[in-house]
Each structure stands twice: as C-alpha cells, then as structure tokens.
N, CA, C and O atoms as a GROMACS GRO file, in nm:
protein
  524
    1UNK      N    1   9.119   1.613  -4.320
    1UNK     CA    2   9.095   1.752  -4.283
    1UNK      C    3   9.229   1.825  -4.286
    1UNK      O    4   9.326   1.781  -4.224
    2UNK      N    5   9.233   1.934  -4.359
    2UNK     CA    6   9.353   2.016  -4.371
    2UNK      C    7   9.324   2.154  -4.314
    2UNK      O    8   9.216   2.208  -4.334
    3UNK      N    9   9.420   2.210  -4.243
    3UNK     CA   10   9.411   2.347  -4.193
    3UNK      C   11   9.509   2.430  -4.274
    3UNK      O   12   9.624   2.390  -4.294
    4UNK      N   13   9.463   2.546  -4.321
    4UNK     CA   14   9.552   2.628  -4.401
    4UNK      C   15   9.518   2.774  -4.395
    4UNK      O   16   9.438   2.819  -4.313
    5UNK      N   17   9.582   2.849  -4.485
    5UNK     CA   18   9.563   2.993  -4.493
    5UNK      C   19   9.482   3.026  -4.618
    5UNK      O   20   9.449   2.937  -4.697
    6UNK      N   21   9.451   3.152  -4.636
    6UNK     CA   22   9.368   3.194  -4.749
    6UNK      C   23   9.434   3.160  -4.882
    6UNK      O   24   9.364   3.129  -4.979
    7UNK      N   25   9.566   3.165  -4.890
    7UNK     CA   26   9.635   3.134  -5.015
    7UNK      C   27   9.616   2.987  -5.055
    7UNK      O   28   9.611   2.955  -5.173
    8UNK      N   29   9.607   2.899  -4.956
    8UNK     CA   30   9.585   2.757  -4.985
    8UNK      C   31   9.452   2.734  -5.056
    8UNK      O   32   9.441   2.647  -5.142
    9UNK      N   33   9.352   2.813  -5.020
    9UNK     CA   34   9.218   2.796  -5.077
    9UNK      C   35   9.213   2.834  -5.224
    9UNK      O   36   9.122   2.791  -5.296
   10UNK      N   37   9.307   2.914  -5.271
   10UNK     CA   38   9.308   2.957  -5.410
   10UNK      C   39   9.418   2.890  -5.492
   10UNK      O   40   9.434   2.919  -5.610
   11UNK      N   41   9.492   2.800  -5.430
   11UNK     CA   42   9.601   2.729  -5.498
   11UNK      C   43   9.545   2.603  -5.564
   11UNK      O   44   9.534   2.498  -5.500
   12UNK      N   45   9.510   2.614  -5.691
   12UNK     CA   46   9.446   2.503  -5.762
   12UNK      C   47   9.532   2.377  -5.762
   12UNK      O   48   9.479   2.266  -5.749
   13UNK      N   49   9.664   2.392  -5.774
   13UNK     CA   50   9.752   2.275  -5.773
   13UNK      C   51   9.745   2.204  -5.639
   13UNK      O   52   9.737   2.081  -5.634
   14UNK      N   53   9.748   2.279  -5.530
   14UNK     CA   54   9.740   2.221  -5.396
   14UNK      C   55   9.606   2.150  -5.376
   14UNK      O   56   9.602   2.038  -5.326
   15UNK      N   57   9.499   2.216  -5.416
   15UNK     CA   58   9.366   2.157  -5.400
   15UNK      C   59   9.353   2.026  -5.477
   15UNK      O   60   9.295   1.929  -5.429
   16UNK      N   61   9.408   2.024  -5.597
   16UNK     CA   62   9.403   1.903  -5.680
   16UNK      C   63   9.493   1.794  -5.621
   16UNK      O   64   9.451   1.679  -5.609
   17UNK      N   65   9.616   1.831  -5.586
   17UNK     CA   66   9.713   1.734  -5.533
   17UNK      C   67   9.664   1.666  -5.406
   17UNK      O   68   9.688   1.547  -5.385
   18UNK      N   69   9.595   1.740  -5.321
   18UNK     CA   70   9.548   1.686  -5.193
   18UNK      C   71   9.406   1.627  -5.203
   18UNK      O   72   9.357   1.569  -5.106
   19UNK      N   73   9.343   1.641  -5.317
   19UNK     CA   74   9.210   1.584  -5.336
   19UNK      C   75   9.101   1.654  -5.258
   19UNK      O   76   9.003   1.592  -5.219
   20UNK      N   77   9.118   1.784  -5.235
   20UNK     CA   78   9.019   1.860  -5.158
   20UNK      C   79   8.886   1.862  -5.232
   20UNK      O   80   8.879   1.894  -5.351
   21UNK      N   81   8.780   1.828  -5.160
   21UNK     CA   82   8.644   1.829  -5.216
   21UNK      C   83   8.557   1.938  -5.155
   21UNK      O   84   8.455   1.977  -5.212
   22UNK      N   85   8.599   1.987  -5.037
   22UNK     CA   86   8.522   2.086  -4.963
   22UNK      C   87   8.618   2.191  -4.906
   22UNK      O   88   8.728   2.158  -4.862
   23UNK      N   89   8.575   2.317  -4.907
   23UNK     CA   90   8.652   2.425  -4.846
   23UNK      C   91   8.561   2.500  -4.750
   23UNK      O   92   8.452   2.542  -4.786
   24UNK      N   93   8.609   2.515  -4.627
   24UNK     CA   94   8.539   2.597  -4.527
   24UNK      C   95   8.623   2.723  -4.509
   24UNK      O   96   8.736   2.716  -4.462
   25UNK      N   97   8.567   2.837  -4.546
   25UNK     CA   98   8.635   2.965  -4.536
   25UNK      C   99   8.585   3.040  -4.414
   25UNK      O  100   8.469   3.081  -4.408
   26UNK      N  101   8.673   3.056  -4.315
   26UNK     CA  102   8.634   3.119  -4.188
   26UNK      C  103   8.702   3.256  -4.175
   26UNK      O  104   8.783   3.278  -4.086
   27UNK      N  105   8.666   3.346  -4.264
   27UNK     CA  106   8.718   3.482  -4.260
   27UNK      C  107   8.618   3.572  -4.331
   27UNK      O  108   8.527   3.525  -4.399
   28UNK      N  109   8.637   3.704  -4.315
   28UNK     CA  110   8.538   3.798  -4.366
   28UNK      C  111   8.524   3.791  -4.518
   28UNK      O  112   8.414   3.780  -4.570
   29UNK      N  113   8.637   3.798  -4.589
   29UNK     CA  114   8.635   3.797  -4.735
   29UNK      C  115   8.652   3.654  -4.785
   29UNK      O  116   8.746   3.584  -4.746
   30UNK      N  117   8.563   3.613  -4.869
   30UNK     CA  118   8.561   3.475  -4.917
   30UNK      C  119   8.638   3.463  -5.048
   30UNK      O  120   8.603   3.528  -5.147
   31UNK      N  121   8.742   3.380  -5.050
   31UNK     CA  122   8.816   3.361  -5.176
   31UNK      C  123   8.735   3.275  -5.273
   31UNK      O  124   8.648   3.198  -5.233
   32UNK      N  125   8.765   3.291  -5.399
   32UNK     CA  126   8.698   3.211  -5.502
   32UNK      C  127   8.772   3.078  -5.517
   32UNK      O  128   8.892   3.076  -5.540
   33UNK      N  129   8.698   2.969  -5.504
   33UNK     CA  130   8.756   2.836  -5.521
   33UNK      C  131   8.696   2.774  -5.648
   33UNK      O  132   8.592   2.819  -5.695
   34UNK      N  133   8.761   2.671  -5.703
   34UNK     CA  134   8.706   2.606  -5.822
   34UNK      C  135   8.561   2.561  -5.800
   34UNK      O  136   8.525   2.519  -5.690
   35UNK      N  137   8.481   2.571  -5.904
   35UNK     CA  138   8.338   2.538  -5.893
   35UNK      C  139   8.312   2.392  -5.857
   35UNK      O  140   8.205   2.359  -5.807
   36UNK      N  141   8.410   2.306  -5.881
   36UNK     CA  142   8.392   2.164  -5.849
   36UNK      C  143   8.403   2.136  -5.700
   36UNK      O  144   8.374   2.025  -5.655
   37UNK      N  145   8.444   2.236  -5.624
   37UNK     CA  146   8.463   2.221  -5.479
   37UNK      C  147   8.346   2.285  -5.405
   37UNK      O  148   8.308   2.398  -5.434
   38UNK      N  149   8.289   2.211  -5.311
   38UNK     CA  150   8.181   2.266  -5.229
   38UNK      C  151   8.242   2.358  -5.124
   38UNK      O  152   8.336   2.320  -5.055
   39UNK      N  153   8.188   2.478  -5.112
   39UNK     CA  154   8.244   2.577  -5.021
   39UNK      C  155   8.138   2.628  -4.924
   39UNK      O  156   8.023   2.652  -4.962
   40UNK      N  157   8.179   2.644  -4.800
   40UNK     CA  158   8.097   2.711  -4.699
   40UNK      C  159   8.175   2.831  -4.651
   40UNK      O  160   8.290   2.819  -4.609
   41UNK      N  161   8.112   2.949  -4.657
   41UNK     CA  162   8.176   3.072  -4.611
   41UNK      C  163   8.110   3.115  -4.480
   41UNK      O  164   7.991   3.142  -4.474
   42UNK      N  165   8.191   3.120  -4.374
   42UNK     CA  166   8.145   3.168  -4.244
   42UNK      C  167   8.229   3.290  -4.209
   42UNK      O  168   8.344   3.275  -4.168
   43UNK      N  169   8.174   3.411  -4.225
   43UNK     CA  170   8.252   3.533  -4.203
   43UNK      C  171   8.278   3.560  -4.054
   43UNK      O  172   8.206   3.637  -3.990
   44UNK      N  173   8.381   3.495  -4.002
   44UNK     CA  174   8.417   3.507  -3.861
   44UNK      C  175   8.532   3.606  -3.847
   44UNK      O  176   8.631   3.598  -3.919
   45UNK      N  177   8.517   3.698  -3.755
   45UNK     CA  178   8.623   3.796  -3.727
   45UNK      C  179   8.709   3.746  -3.612
   45UNK      O  180   8.661   3.674  -3.524
   46UNK      N  181   8.836   3.786  -3.613
   46UNK     CA  182   8.924   3.752  -3.500
   46UNK      C  183   8.884   3.830  -3.375
   46UNK      O  184   8.922   3.792  -3.264
   47UNK      N  185   8.810   3.938  -3.393
   47UNK     CA  186   8.766   4.018  -3.280
   47UNK      C  187   8.613   4.024  -3.280
   47UNK      O  188   8.552   4.057  -3.382
   48UNK      N  189   8.554   3.992  -3.168
   48UNK     CA  190   8.409   3.996  -3.157
   48UNK      C  191   8.375   4.027  -3.012
   48UNK      O  192   8.459   4.012  -2.923
   49UNK      N  193   8.252   4.070  -2.988
   49UNK     CA  194   8.215   4.115  -2.854
   49UNK      C  195   8.153   4.005  -2.768
   49UNK      O  196   8.149   4.019  -2.646
   50UNK      N  197   8.105   3.898  -2.829
   50UNK     CA  198   8.037   3.795  -2.752
   50UNK      C  199   8.052   3.660  -2.819
   50UNK      O  200   8.046   3.649  -2.941
   51UNK      N  201   8.072   3.556  -2.737
   51UNK     CA  202   8.082   3.421  -2.795
   51UNK      C  203   7.952   3.380  -2.861
   51UNK      O  204   7.951   3.294  -2.949
   52UNK      N  205   7.842   3.440  -2.817
   52UNK     CA  206   7.712   3.407  -2.876
   52UNK      C  207   7.703   3.454  -3.021
   52UNK      O  208   7.620   3.404  -3.098
   53UNK      N  209   7.789   3.551  -3.059
   53UNK     CA  210   7.793   3.596  -3.198
   53UNK      C  211   7.853   3.490  -3.288
   53UNK      O  212   7.810   3.473  -3.402
   54UNK      N  213   7.954   3.418  -3.238
   54UNK     CA  214   8.028   3.324  -3.323
   54UNK      C  215   7.995   3.178  -3.298
   54UNK      O  216   8.024   3.094  -3.383
   55UNK      N  217   7.936   3.145  -3.186
   55UNK     CA  218   7.905   3.005  -3.156
   55UNK      C  219   7.825   2.938  -3.267
   55UNK      O  220   7.860   2.826  -3.306
   56UNK      N  221   7.720   3.000  -3.322
   56UNK     CA  222   7.646   2.934  -3.431
   56UNK      C  223   7.734   2.905  -3.552
   56UNK      O  224   7.716   2.803  -3.619
   57UNK      N  225   7.828   2.993  -3.582
   57UNK     CA  226   7.917   2.970  -3.696
   57UNK      C  227   8.008   2.851  -3.672
   57UNK      O  228   8.030   2.770  -3.762
   58UNK      N  229   8.060   2.838  -3.551
   58UNK     CA  230   8.146   2.723  -3.520
   58UNK      C  231   8.066   2.593  -3.520
   58UNK      O  232   8.116   2.489  -3.562
   59UNK      N  233   7.943   2.598  -3.473
   59UNK     CA  234   7.857   2.479  -3.477
   59UNK      C  235   7.828   2.438  -3.622
   59UNK      O  236   7.834   2.320  -3.656
   60UNK      N  237   7.796   2.536  -3.706
   60UNK     CA  238   7.767   2.509  -3.847
   60UNK      C  239   7.893   2.458  -3.918
   60UNK      O  240   7.885   2.365  -3.999
   61UNK      N  241   8.007   2.517  -3.888
   61UNK     CA  242   8.132   2.473  -3.950
   61UNK      C  243   8.167   2.331  -3.912
   61UNK      O  244   8.210   2.253  -3.998
   62UNK      N  245   8.150   2.296  -3.786
   62UNK     CA  246   8.178   2.160  -3.741
   62UNK      C  247   8.086   2.061  -3.812
   62UNK      O  248   8.128   1.951  -3.849
   63UNK      N  249   7.961   2.099  -3.829
   63UNK     CA  250   7.865   2.013  -3.900
   63UNK      C  251   7.906   1.995  -4.046
   63UNK      O  252   7.899   1.884  -4.098
   64UNK      N  253   7.950   2.102  -4.111
   64UNK     CA  254   7.996   2.095  -4.250
   64UNK      C  255   8.114   1.999  -4.264
   64UNK      O  256   8.118   1.917  -4.355
   65UNK      N  257   8.210   2.010  -4.172
   65UNK     CA  258   8.326   1.920  -4.173
   65UNK      C  259   8.279   1.776  -4.156
   65UNK      O  260   8.320   1.686  -4.229
   66UNK      N  261   8.192   1.754  -4.057
   66UNK     CA  262   8.143   1.619  -4.029
   66UNK      C  263   8.073   1.558  -4.152
   66UNK      O  264   8.098   1.443  -4.187
   67UNK      N  265   7.986   1.635  -4.214
   67UNK     CA  266   7.913   1.585  -4.330
   67UNK      C  267   8.007   1.552  -4.445
   67UNK      O  268   7.991   1.451  -4.513
   68UNK      N  269   8.107   1.638  -4.467
   68UNK     CA  270   8.202   1.615  -4.575
   68UNK      C  271   8.286   1.491  -4.550
   68UNK      O  272   8.302   1.407  -4.639
   69UNK      N  273   8.339   1.478  -4.429
   69UNK     CA  274   8.423   1.364  -4.394
   69UNK      C  275   8.341   1.235  -4.397
   69UNK      O  276   8.389   1.132  -4.444
   70UNK      N  277   8.219   1.241  -4.347
   70UNK     CA  278   8.132   1.123  -4.345
   70UNK      C  279   8.101   1.073  -4.486
   70UNK      O  280   8.076   0.954  -4.507
   71UNK      N  281   8.102   1.165  -4.582
   71UNK     CA  282   8.075   1.130  -4.722
   71UNK      C  283   8.203   1.092  -4.796
   71UNK      O  284   8.200   1.070  -4.917
   72UNK      N  285   8.315   1.084  -4.724
   72UNK     CA  286   8.441   1.048  -4.786
   72UNK      C  287   8.517   1.164  -4.846
   72UNK      O  288   8.613   1.145  -4.921
   73UNK      N  289   8.475   1.287  -4.813
   73UNK     CA  290   8.540   1.406  -4.868
   73UNK      C  291   8.666   1.445  -4.793
   73UNK      O  292   8.694   1.395  -4.684
   74UNK      N  293   8.740   1.536  -4.854
   74UNK     CA  294   8.858   1.595  -4.793
   74UNK      C  295   8.832   1.745  -4.780
   74UNK      O  296   8.794   1.811  -4.877
   75UNK      N  297   8.853   1.796  -4.661
   75UNK     CA  298   8.814   1.934  -4.631
   75UNK      C  299   8.936   2.020  -4.601
   75UNK      O  300   9.022   1.982  -4.521
   76UNK      N  301   8.943   2.135  -4.667
   76UNK     CA  302   9.039   2.239  -4.629
   76UNK      C  303   8.963   2.341  -4.546
   76UNK      O  304   8.866   2.399  -4.593
   77UNK      N  305   9.008   2.362  -4.424
   77UNK     CA  306   8.950   2.464  -4.337
   77UNK      C  307   9.054   2.574  -4.328
   77UNK      O  308   9.167   2.550  -4.284
   78UNK      N  309   9.017   2.694  -4.369
   78UNK     CA  310   9.116   2.801  -4.370
   78UNK      C  311   9.058   2.931  -4.316
   78UNK      O  312   8.937   2.952  -4.315
   79UNK      N  313   9.149   3.016  -4.271
   79UNK     CA  314   9.119   3.154  -4.237
   79UNK      C  315   9.228   3.237  -4.307
   79UNK      O  316   9.276   3.197  -4.413
   80UNK      N  317   9.266   3.349  -4.251
   80UNK     CA  318   9.369   3.430  -4.316
   80UNK      C  319   9.506   3.362  -4.307
   80UNK      O  320   9.576   3.351  -4.407
   81UNK      N  321   9.544   3.318  -4.186
   81UNK     CA  322   9.679   3.264  -4.165
   81UNK      C  323   9.681   3.118  -4.119
   81UNK      O  324   9.787   3.056  -4.118
   82UNK      N  325   9.566   3.063  -4.082
   82UNK     CA  326   9.564   2.924  -4.034
   82UNK      C  327   9.615   2.908  -3.893
   82UNK      O  328   9.669   2.804  -3.857
   83UNK      N  329   9.599   3.013  -3.812
   83UNK     CA  330   9.652   3.014  -3.676
   83UNK      C  331   9.543   3.005  -3.570
   83UNK      O  332   9.556   2.929  -3.474
   84UNK      N  333   9.436   3.080  -3.586
   84UNK     CA  334   9.335   3.089  -3.480
   84UNK      C  335   9.196   3.041  -3.523
   84UNK      O  336   9.144   2.944  -3.468
   85UNK      N  337   9.136   3.108  -3.622
   85UNK     CA  338   8.998   3.075  -3.659
   85UNK      C  339   8.984   2.933  -3.715
   85UNK      O  340   8.900   2.856  -3.668
   86UNK      N  341   9.065   2.898  -3.814
   86UNK     CA  342   9.048   2.765  -3.875
   86UNK      C  343   9.084   2.651  -3.779
   86UNK      O  344   9.013   2.550  -3.777
   87UNK      N  345   9.191   2.663  -3.698
   87UNK     CA  346   9.214   2.556  -3.600
   87UNK      C  347   9.101   2.546  -3.497
   87UNK      O  348   9.067   2.436  -3.452
   88UNK      N  349   9.043   2.659  -3.460
   88UNK     CA  350   8.931   2.656  -3.366
   88UNK      C  351   8.813   2.582  -3.428
   88UNK      O  352   8.744   2.506  -3.359
   89UNK      N  353   8.790   2.602  -3.557
   89UNK     CA  354   8.682   2.533  -3.627
   89UNK      C  355   8.705   2.382  -3.625
   89UNK      O  356   8.612   2.306  -3.599
   90UNK      N  357   8.828   2.339  -3.653
   90UNK     CA  358   8.858   2.195  -3.653
   90UNK      C  359   8.849   2.141  -3.511
   90UNK      O  360   8.801   2.029  -3.491
   91UNK      N  361   8.895   2.217  -3.413
   91UNK     CA  362   8.883   2.174  -3.273
   91UNK      C  363   8.736   2.157  -3.235
   91UNK      O  364   8.701   2.063  -3.164
   92UNK      N  365   8.651   2.248  -3.281
   92UNK     CA  366   8.506   2.235  -3.254
   92UNK      C  367   8.453   2.104  -3.310
   92UNK      O  368   8.375   2.035  -3.246
   93UNK      N  369   8.496   2.070  -3.431
   93UNK     CA  370   8.457   1.943  -3.492
   93UNK      C  371   8.504   1.826  -3.406
   93UNK      O  372   8.427   1.732  -3.381
   94UNK      N  373   8.628   1.830  -3.361
   94UNK     CA  374   8.683   1.720  -3.280
   94UNK      C  375   8.608   1.707  -3.147
   94UNK      O  376   8.586   1.596  -3.099
   95UNK      N  377   8.572   1.819  -3.088
   95UNK     CA  378   8.498   1.818  -2.961
   95UNK      C  379   8.357   1.761  -2.981
   95UNK      O  380   8.313   1.676  -2.904
   96UNK      N  381   8.289   1.809  -3.083
   96UNK     CA  382   8.149   1.771  -3.103
   96UNK      C  383   8.130   1.632  -3.162
   96UNK      O  384   8.034   1.562  -3.129
   97UNK      N  385   8.221   1.591  -3.250
   97UNK     CA  386   8.200   1.465  -3.322
   97UNK      C  387   8.296   1.353  -3.285
   97UNK      O  388   8.278   1.239  -3.326
   98UNK      N  389   8.399   1.386  -3.208
   98UNK     CA  390   8.494   1.283  -3.165
   98UNK      C  391   8.514   1.284  -3.013
   98UNK      O  392   8.604   1.218  -2.961
   99UNK      N  393   8.429   1.358  -2.945
   99UNK     CA  394   8.427   1.362  -2.798
   99UNK      C  395   8.563   1.394  -2.736
   99UNK      O  396   8.596   1.343  -2.629
  100UNK      N  397   8.641   1.477  -2.803
  100UNK     CA  398   8.768   1.520  -2.745
  100UNK      C  399   8.742   1.637  -2.651
  100UNK      O  400   8.643   1.709  -2.665
  101UNK      N  401   8.830   1.655  -2.556
  101UNK     CA  402   8.823   1.775  -2.472
  101UNK      C  403   8.883   1.892  -2.550
  101UNK      O  404   8.951   1.871  -2.650
  102UNK      N  405   8.858   2.012  -2.504
  102UNK     CA  406   8.917   2.130  -2.566
  102UNK      C  407   9.068   2.119  -2.563
  102UNK      O  408   9.135   2.142  -2.664
  103UNK      N  409   9.122   2.084  -2.448
  103UNK     CA  410   9.268   2.076  -2.433
  103UNK      C  411   9.328   1.969  -2.525
  103UNK      O  412   9.430   1.994  -2.590
  104UNK      N  413   9.267   1.853  -2.530
  104UNK     CA  414   9.317   1.745  -2.615
  104UNK      C  415   9.309   1.782  -2.763
  104UNK      O  416   9.402   1.754  -2.839
  105UNK      N  417   9.200   1.844  -2.803
  105UNK     CA  418   9.185   1.880  -2.944
  105UNK      C  419   9.290   1.983  -2.986
  105UNK      O  420   9.348   1.971  -3.094
  106UNK      N  421   9.315   2.082  -2.902
  106UNK     CA  422   9.415   2.184  -2.935
  106UNK      C  423   9.554   2.122  -2.936
  106UNK      O  424   9.633   2.150  -3.026
  107UNK      N  425   9.586   2.040  -2.838
  107UNK     CA  426   9.717   1.974  -2.834
  107UNK      C  427   9.738   1.888  -2.958
  107UNK      O  428   9.847   1.887  -3.016
  108UNK      N  429   9.634   1.816  -2.998
  108UNK     CA  430   9.642   1.732  -3.118
  108UNK      C  431   9.672   1.817  -3.241
  108UNK      O  432   9.758   1.782  -3.322
  109UNK      N  433   9.603   1.929  -3.256
  109UNK     CA  434   9.624   2.015  -3.372
  109UNK      C  435   9.761   2.081  -3.369
  109UNK      O  436   9.824   2.097  -3.473
  110UNK      N  437   9.808   2.121  -3.249
  110UNK     CA  438   9.941   2.181  -3.238
  110UNK      C  439  10.051   2.082  -3.272
  110UNK      O  440  10.155   2.121  -3.324
  111UNK      N  441  10.029   1.954  -3.244
  111UNK     CA  442  10.127   1.852  -3.280
  111UNK      C  443  10.137   1.838  -3.432
  111UNK      O  444  10.243   1.802  -3.485
  112UNK      N  445  10.028   1.866  -3.502
  112UNK     CA  446  10.026   1.855  -3.647
  112UNK      C  447  10.062   1.985  -3.718
  112UNK      O  448  10.115   1.983  -3.829
  113UNK      N  449  10.034   2.098  -3.652
  113UNK     CA  450  10.059   2.231  -3.711
  113UNK      C  451  10.102   2.323  -3.597
  113UNK      O  452  10.020   2.370  -3.519
  114UNK      N  453  10.231   2.347  -3.589
  114UNK     CA  454  10.288   2.415  -3.473
  114UNK      C  455  10.235   2.556  -3.451
  114UNK      O  456  10.236   2.605  -3.338
  115UNK      N  457  10.189   2.624  -3.555
  115UNK     CA  458  10.144   2.762  -3.540
  115UNK      C  459  10.003   2.775  -3.482
  115UNK      O  460   9.956   2.886  -3.459
  116UNK      N  461   9.936   2.663  -3.458
  116UNK     CA  462   9.799   2.667  -3.404
  116UNK      C  463   9.799   2.740  -3.270
  116UNK      O  464   9.869   2.701  -3.176
  117UNK      N  465   9.718   2.846  -3.262
  117UNK     CA  466   9.710   2.926  -3.140
  117UNK      C  467   9.578   3.003  -3.136
  117UNK      O  468   9.574   3.123  -3.164
  118UNK      N  469   9.468   2.934  -3.101
  118UNK     CA  470   9.340   3.004  -3.093
  118UNK      C  471   9.345   3.117  -2.990
  118UNK      O  472   9.408   3.104  -2.884
  119UNK      N  473   9.279   3.227  -3.022
  119UNK     CA  474   9.278   3.337  -2.925
  119UNK      C  475   9.192   3.299  -2.804
  119UNK      O  476   9.116   3.202  -2.808
  120UNK      N  477   9.206   3.376  -2.698
  120UNK     CA  478   9.139   3.342  -2.572
  120UNK      C  479   8.987   3.336  -2.586
  120UNK      O  480   8.922   3.251  -2.526
  121UNK      N  481   8.932   3.425  -2.666
  121UNK     CA  482   8.787   3.425  -2.685
  121UNK      C  483   8.741   3.296  -2.753
  121UNK      O  484   8.638   3.239  -2.716
  122UNK      N  485   8.817   3.249  -2.851
  122UNK     CA  486   8.781   3.124  -2.919
  122UNK      C  487   8.797   3.004  -2.827
  122UNK      O  488   8.720   2.908  -2.835
  123UNK      N  489   8.896   3.009  -2.739
  123UNK     CA  490   8.910   2.901  -2.640
  123UNK      C  491   8.786   2.896  -2.551
  123UNK      O  492   8.742   2.788  -2.512
  124UNK      N  493   8.732   3.012  -2.518
  124UNK     CA  494   8.608   3.017  -2.440
  124UNK      C  495   8.492   2.953  -2.514
  124UNK      O  496   8.410   2.884  -2.452
  125UNK      N  497   8.484   2.975  -2.644
  125UNK     CA  498   8.379   2.912  -2.726
  125UNK      C  499   8.395   2.761  -2.722
  125UNK      O  500   8.297   2.688  -2.708
  126UNK      N  501   8.519   2.713  -2.734
  126UNK     CA  502   8.544   2.568  -2.731
  126UNK      C  503   8.508   2.509  -2.596
  126UNK      O  504   8.455   2.398  -2.589
  127UNK      N  505   8.537   2.581  -2.488
  127UNK     CA  506   8.499   2.532  -2.355
  127UNK      C  507   8.347   2.520  -2.343
  127UNK      O  508   8.297   2.425  -2.284
  128UNK      N  509   8.276   2.617  -2.398
  128UNK     CA  510   8.130   2.610  -2.398
  128UNK      C  511   8.082   2.487  -2.474
  128UNK      O  512   7.991   2.418  -2.428
  129UNK      N  513   8.143   2.459  -2.587
  129UNK     CA  514   8.106   2.340  -2.665
  129UNK      C  515   8.137   2.211  -2.591
  129UNK      O  516   8.064   2.113  -2.601
  130UNK      N  517   8.246   2.211  -2.518
  130UNK     CA  518   8.288   2.092  -2.444
  130UNK      C  519   8.186   2.054  -2.338
  130UNK      O  520   8.166   1.936  -2.308
  131UNK      N  521   8.120   2.155  -2.280
  131UNK     CA  522   8.023   2.131  -2.174
  131UNK      C  523   7.895   2.089  -2.237
  131UNK      O  524   7.798   2.063  -2.167
   0.00000   0.00000   0.00000
C-alpha cells in the first residue's frame, strides 16, 4: 500500500516501477490512470458538513484496499497532497482489517510518511470506525 499525491497517480514510470495494480483516488477530480490499472474514484472533499456524508466512502475505500491486497495487488491511495484524505483512507483499512486503533494506525502511517496529518473531522470518522 502506497500513499501519495495526485501527481503520483499519473506518473507512469512510478506506477510501473512500484508495480501498482490498483489506484484509489480520494479527491473530487479523478486523474486518468493507465487502463491496465484498476481504479476506484471516491470524490471526498477536505471540507464536509457531516461524517455521515463521508463514512460510506471510507468504508468502500477500505474494502477496495483489502480486496486488492488480498489478491496480491499493490495499491496507490492518493488525494491532492497525500496529507489528509489518503492517509485517512489507509488508516480506515488498518482499523477495519487489521484491528488497529485510530491512534496506532495514524502513528504507524506518520512513521512511514511524516506529512500524514488527517484533519479533525476525518479523525472523528476514524474514531467512529474504531468503535
């Protein structure tokens, strides 16, 4: 599982070099990826009025990651900058499929990618998933 920015999703050399088989795009505008790569587009905004608006998207994204990894795939999860939305998506996967706590999942991701910083609303979504 790789966390990145929108530019990573369109970098054919990077996708090939890392063996990416699946791309999860968690932003409003969906970049075009090579046709050989399975893509899921979840148009998540950094600003929303209710966690109930985005919770289904995070649940679906975590399922997509799980299915890809279970099949031996490599997944790039990206948003615009790879700071809030995409790390939250990977944290949701870790909480739901690896029984990590919200705090442990975020700490784990920050150790691997220092810029990881989910916004407060997304942290609330992760807490809901943890329960």
